[in-house]
Amino acid sequence: MSIGHTLLGLLESGPRHGYDLKRAFDEKFGHDRPLHYGQVYSTMSRLLKNGLVEVDGIEAGGGPERKRYAITDAGVTDVEKWLATPEKPEEYLQSALYTKVVLALLTHREAGDILDRQRSEHLRSMRILTDRKRRGDLADQLVCDHALFHLEADLRWLELTAARLDKLRTEVTK
């Protein structure tokens, strides 16, 4: 996820302080990985330097001054371009799991055990996500669906690999 573009998009509804941006980000996108304040302010500093935001006002308070940021026309254009650009699909061509299976075969360990343990871990994660999906709002349901579909694909790969372990063992130990 592009944090800079996400913060810019949040600014399109109106100027905000860094604290407000963090709160809005965490509420909409950060359920599993909230932003750190330092991340917000370093990102805003970079966006300011690049002319994508401007300081709309400064307020004195009990602590440090609070800057209110507003998106510039260049920032709006940047968000539009980012939204229109498709994300590169993650192909997972070199996964840690595949590496573990091949290394287990090369070192004469039981690769099937690795696949079984991973299957159990995937199923555990799926149960947690399914419970979260049941309790969540629509946004959380969609996030959980995305993760569940990926886990289902991984499970299919685990089953396929388990069915081909003997052939893979022959090929990698030549």
mmCIF file of C-alpha atoms in Angstrom:
data_model
loop_
_atom_site.group_PDB
_atom_site.id
_atom_site.type_symbol
_atom_site.label_atom_id
_atom_site.label_comp_id
_atom_site.label_asym_id
_atom_site.label_seq_id
_atom_site.Cartn_x
_atom_site.Cartn_y
_atom_site.Cartn_z
ATOM 1 C CA MET A 1 0.000 0.000 0.000
ATOM 2 C CA SER A 2 1.276 3.469 -0.790
ATOM 3 C CA ILE A 3 0.961 5.377 2.460
ATOM 4 C CA GLY A 4 1.699 8.679 0.740
ATOM 5 C CA HIS A 5 -1.044 8.211 -1.824
ATOM 6 C CA THR A 6 -3.474 7.053 0.831
ATOM 7 C CA LEU A 7 -2.802 10.139 2.959
ATOM 8 C CA LEU A 8 -3.165 12.343 -0.119
ATOM 9 C CA GLY A 9 -6.496 10.702 -0.885
ATOM 10 C CA LEU A 10 -7.667 11.331 2.661
ATOM 11 C CA LEU A 11 -6.735 15.006 2.273
ATOM 12 C CA GLU A 12 -9.025 15.384 -0.740
ATOM 13 C CA SER A 13 -12.000 15.704 1.609
ATOM 14 C CA GLY A 14 -10.359 18.725 3.259
ATOM 15 C CA PRO A 15 -7.307 19.914 5.196
ATOM 16 C CA ARG A 16 -6.265 17.884 8.242
ATOM 17 C CA HIS A 17 -3.630 17.746 10.931
ATOM 18 C CA GLY A 18 -1.207 14.835 11.050
ATOM 19 C CA TYR A 19 -3.033 13.421 14.067
ATOM 20 C CA ASP A 20 -6.341 13.468 12.162
ATOM 21 C CA LEU A 21 -4.720 11.804 9.141
ATOM 22 C CA LYS A 22 -3.336 9.020 11.322
ATOM 23 C CA ARG A 23 -6.710 8.479 12.970
ATOM 24 C CA ALA A 24 -8.533 8.385 9.602
ATOM 25 C CA PHE A 25 -5.918 6.039 8.097
ATOM 26 C CA ASP A 26 -6.070 3.657 11.058
ATOM 27 C CA GLU A 27 -9.878 3.658 11.023
ATOM 28 C CA LYS A 28 -10.188 2.916 7.304
ATOM 29 C CA PHE A 29 -7.033 0.939 6.457
ATOM 30 C CA GLY A 30 -4.947 0.222 9.529
ATOM 31 C CA HIS A 31 -6.926 -2.394 11.451
ATOM 32 C CA ASP A 32 -4.055 -4.856 11.240
ATOM 33 C CA ARG A 33 -1.176 -2.440 10.885
ATOM 34 C CA PRO A 34 -1.792 1.049 12.280
ATOM 35 C CA LEU A 35 0.514 3.859 11.215
ATOM 36 C CA HIS A 36 3.106 5.232 13.583
ATOM 37 C CA TYR A 37 3.010 8.975 14.126
ATOM 38 C CA GLY A 38 6.582 9.246 12.854
ATOM 39 C CA GLN A 39 5.525 7.582 9.631
ATOM 40 C CA VAL A 40 2.728 10.109 9.130
ATOM 41 C CA TYR A 41 4.961 13.114 9.740
ATOM 42 C CA SER A 42 7.889 11.855 7.653
ATOM 43 C CA THR A 43 5.475 11.076 4.798
ATOM 44 C CA MET A 44 3.846 14.500 5.085
ATOM 45 C CA SER A 45 7.294 16.135 5.067
ATOM 46 C CA ARG A 46 8.166 14.290 1.833
ATOM 47 C CA LEU A 47 4.807 15.186 0.246
ATOM 48 C CA LEU A 48 5.343 18.826 1.241
ATOM 49 C CA LYS A 49 8.852 18.828 -0.257
ATOM 50 C CA ASN A 50 7.478 17.306 -3.488
ATOM 51 C CA GLY A 51 4.736 19.949 -3.764
ATOM 52 C CA LEU A 52 1.869 17.470 -3.345
ATOM 53 C CA VAL A 53 0.619 19.076 -0.116
ATOM 54 C CA GLU A 54 0.913 22.511 1.429
ATOM 55 C CA VAL A 55 0.648 23.793 4.965
ATOM 56 C CA ASP A 56 -2.849 25.248 5.261
ATOM 57 C CA GLY A 57 -2.350 26.627 8.746
ATOM 58 C CA ILE A 58 -0.367 26.317 11.945
ATOM 59 C CA GLU A 59 -1.963 26.233 15.364
ATOM 60 C CA ALA A 60 -0.180 26.685 18.648
ATOM 61 C CA GLY A 61 -1.209 24.347 21.411
ATOM 62 C CA GLY A 62 -0.002 22.945 24.683
ATOM 63 C CA GLY A 63 2.701 21.036 22.830
ATOM 64 C CA PRO A 64 4.407 21.504 19.510
ATOM 65 C CA GLU A 65 2.749 23.547 16.791
ATOM 66 C CA ARG A 66 0.118 21.654 14.815
ATOM 67 C CA LYS A 67 0.366 21.955 11.038
ATOM 68 C CA ARG A 68 -2.768 21.541 9.008
ATOM 69 C CA TYR A 69 -2.060 20.048 5.580
ATOM 70 C CA ALA A 70 -4.021 20.510 2.362
ATOM 71 C CA ILE A 71 -3.608 18.657 -0.910
ATOM 72 C CA THR A 72 -2.385 20.665 -3.912
ATOM 73 C CA ASP A 73 -3.563 20.329 -7.518
ATOM 74 C CA ALA A 74 -0.389 18.346 -8.205
ATOM 75 C CA GLY A 75 -1.330 16.056 -5.308
ATOM 76 C CA VAL A 76 -4.813 15.470 -6.724
ATOM 77 C CA THR A 77 -3.286 14.644 -10.116
ATOM 78 C CA ASP A 78 -0.823 12.256 -8.452
ATOM 79 C CA VAL A 79 -3.650 10.435 -6.626
ATOM 80 C CA GLU A 80 -5.679 10.188 -9.832
ATOM 81 C CA LYS A 81 -2.712 8.668 -11.667
ATOM 82 C CA TRP A 82 -2.031 6.229 -8.805
ATOM 83 C CA LEU A 83 -5.681 5.120 -8.644
ATOM 84 C CA ALA A 84 -5.766 4.553 -12.411
ATOM 85 C CA THR A 85 -2.586 2.420 -12.410
ATOM 86 C CA PRO A 86 -3.261 -1.305 -11.872
ATOM 87 C CA GLU A 87 -1.272 -3.036 -9.157
ATOM 88 C CA LYS A 88 1.236 -5.646 -10.278
ATOM 89 C CA PRO A 89 -0.130 -9.044 -9.283
ATOM 90 C CA GLU A 90 1.999 -10.821 -6.696
ATOM 91 C CA GLU A 91 3.202 -13.963 -8.396
ATOM 92 C CA TYR A 92 4.930 -15.662 -5.465
ATOM 93 C CA LEU A 93 7.449 -17.342 -7.769
ATOM 94 C CA GLN A 94 10.011 -17.742 -4.986
ATOM 95 C CA SER A 95 8.149 -18.449 -1.788
ATOM 96 C CA ALA A 96 9.763 -19.407 1.489
ATOM 97 C CA LEU A 97 7.452 -22.421 1.668
ATOM 98 C CA TYR A 98 8.633 -23.799 -1.680
ATOM 99 C CA THR A 99 12.229 -23.294 -0.545
ATOM 100 C CA LYS A 100 11.568 -25.195 2.690
ATOM 101 C CA VAL A 101 10.007 -28.123 0.776
ATOM 102 C CA VAL A 102 12.929 -28.391 -1.635
ATOM 103 C CA LEU A 103 15.519 -28.067 1.141
ATOM 104 C CA ALA A 104 13.757 -30.749 3.145
ATOM 105 C CA LEU A 105 13.925 -33.059 0.134
ATOM 106 C CA LEU A 106 17.574 -32.211 -0.529
ATOM 107 C CA THR A 107 18.514 -32.913 3.091
ATOM 108 C CA HIS A 108 16.438 -36.092 3.307
ATOM 109 C CA ARG A 109 13.943 -34.664 5.763
ATOM 110 C CA GLU A 110 10.207 -35.303 5.636
ATOM 111 C CA ALA A 111 8.790 -32.602 3.360
ATOM 112 C CA GLY A 112 5.284 -33.946 3.910
ATOM 113 C CA ASP A 113 5.518 -32.913 7.554
ATOM 114 C CA ILE A 114 6.349 -29.362 6.510
ATOM 115 C CA LEU A 115 3.315 -29.307 4.222
ATOM 116 C CA ASP A 116 1.086 -30.745 6.965
ATOM 117 C CA ARG A 117 2.217 -28.175 9.533
ATOM 118 C CA GLN A 118 1.719 -25.378 7.008
ATOM 119 C CA ARG A 119 -1.749 -26.662 6.131
ATOM 120 C CA SER A 120 -2.659 -26.602 9.836
ATOM 121 C CA GLU A 121 -1.366 -23.051 10.161
ATOM 122 C CA HIS A 122 -3.320 -21.927 7.096
ATOM 123 C CA LEU A 123 -6.510 -23.523 8.420
ATOM 124 C CA ARG A 124 -5.976 -21.835 11.801
ATOM 125 C CA SER A 125 -5.581 -18.464 10.063
ATOM 126 C CA MET A 126 -8.674 -19.118 7.969
ATOM 127 C CA ARG A 127 -10.747 -19.838 11.088
ATOM 128 C CA ILE A 128 -9.597 -16.563 12.678
ATOM 129 C CA LEU A 129 -10.326 -14.580 9.503
ATOM 130 C CA THR A 130 -13.723 -16.223 9.058
ATOM 131 C CA ASP A 131 -14.666 -15.292 12.626
ATOM 132 C CA ARG A 132 -13.437 -11.738 12.087
ATOM 133 C CA LYS A 133 -15.380 -11.549 8.809
ATOM 134 C CA ARG A 134 -18.572 -12.675 10.557
ATOM 135 C CA ARG A 135 -18.241 -9.908 13.135
ATOM 136 C CA GLY A 136 -16.918 -7.160 10.854
ATOM 137 C CA ASP A 137 -18.441 -4.407 8.817
ATOM 138 C CA LEU A 138 -18.443 -4.549 5.019
ATOM 139 C CA ALA A 139 -14.934 -3.079 4.705
ATOM 140 C CA ASP A 140 -13.535 -5.662 7.125
ATOM 141 C CA GLN A 141 -15.438 -8.444 5.339
ATOM 142 C CA LEU A 142 -13.837 -7.466 2.036
ATOM 143 C CA VAL A 143 -10.349 -7.361 3.576
ATOM 144 C CA CYS A 144 -10.930 -10.795 5.120
ATOM 145 C CA ASP A 145 -12.271 -12.198 1.838
ATOM 146 C CA HIS A 146 -9.113 -11.061 0.059
ATOM 147 C CA ALA A 147 -6.921 -12.804 2.613
ATOM 148 C CA LEU A 148 -9.116 -15.928 2.657
ATOM 149 C CA PHE A 149 -8.973 -16.288 -1.123
ATOM 150 C CA HIS A 150 -5.178 -16.137 -0.978
ATOM 151 C CA LEU A 151 -5.097 -18.741 1.777
ATOM 152 C CA GLU A 152 -7.411 -20.993 -0.247
ATOM 153 C CA ALA A 153 -5.035 -20.746 -3.205
ATOM 154 C CA ASP A 154 -2.136 -21.628 -0.905
ATOM 155 C CA LEU A 155 -4.057 -24.666 0.356
ATOM 156 C CA ARG A 156 -4.593 -25.838 -3.226
ATOM 157 C CA TRP A 157 -0.842 -25.492 -3.800
ATOM 158 C CA LEU A 158 -0.099 -27.437 -0.609
ATOM 159 C CA GLU A 159 -2.355 -30.290 -1.762
ATOM 160 C CA LEU A 160 -0.864 -30.320 -5.259
ATOM 161 C CA THR A 161 2.683 -30.305 -3.909
ATOM 162 C CA ALA A 162 1.902 -33.102 -1.458
ATOM 163 C CA ALA A 163 0.569 -35.185 -4.337
ATOM 164 C CA ARG A 164 3.768 -34.557 -6.313
ATOM 165 C CA LEU A 165 6.354 -34.942 -3.545
ATOM 166 C CA ASP A 166 7.792 -38.226 -4.837
ATOM 167 C CA LYS A 167 8.281 -36.799 -8.318
ATOM 168 C CA LEU A 168 9.751 -33.570 -6.912
ATOM 169 C CA ARG A 169 12.109 -35.567 -4.688
ATOM 170 C CA THR A 170 13.368 -37.445 -7.748
ATOM 171 C CA GLU A 171 13.920 -34.246 -9.706
ATOM 172 C CA VAL A 172 15.679 -32.226 -7.011
ATOM 173 C CA THR A 173 17.948 -35.002 -5.783
ATOM 174 C CA LYS A 174 19.350 -35.951 -9.214
#
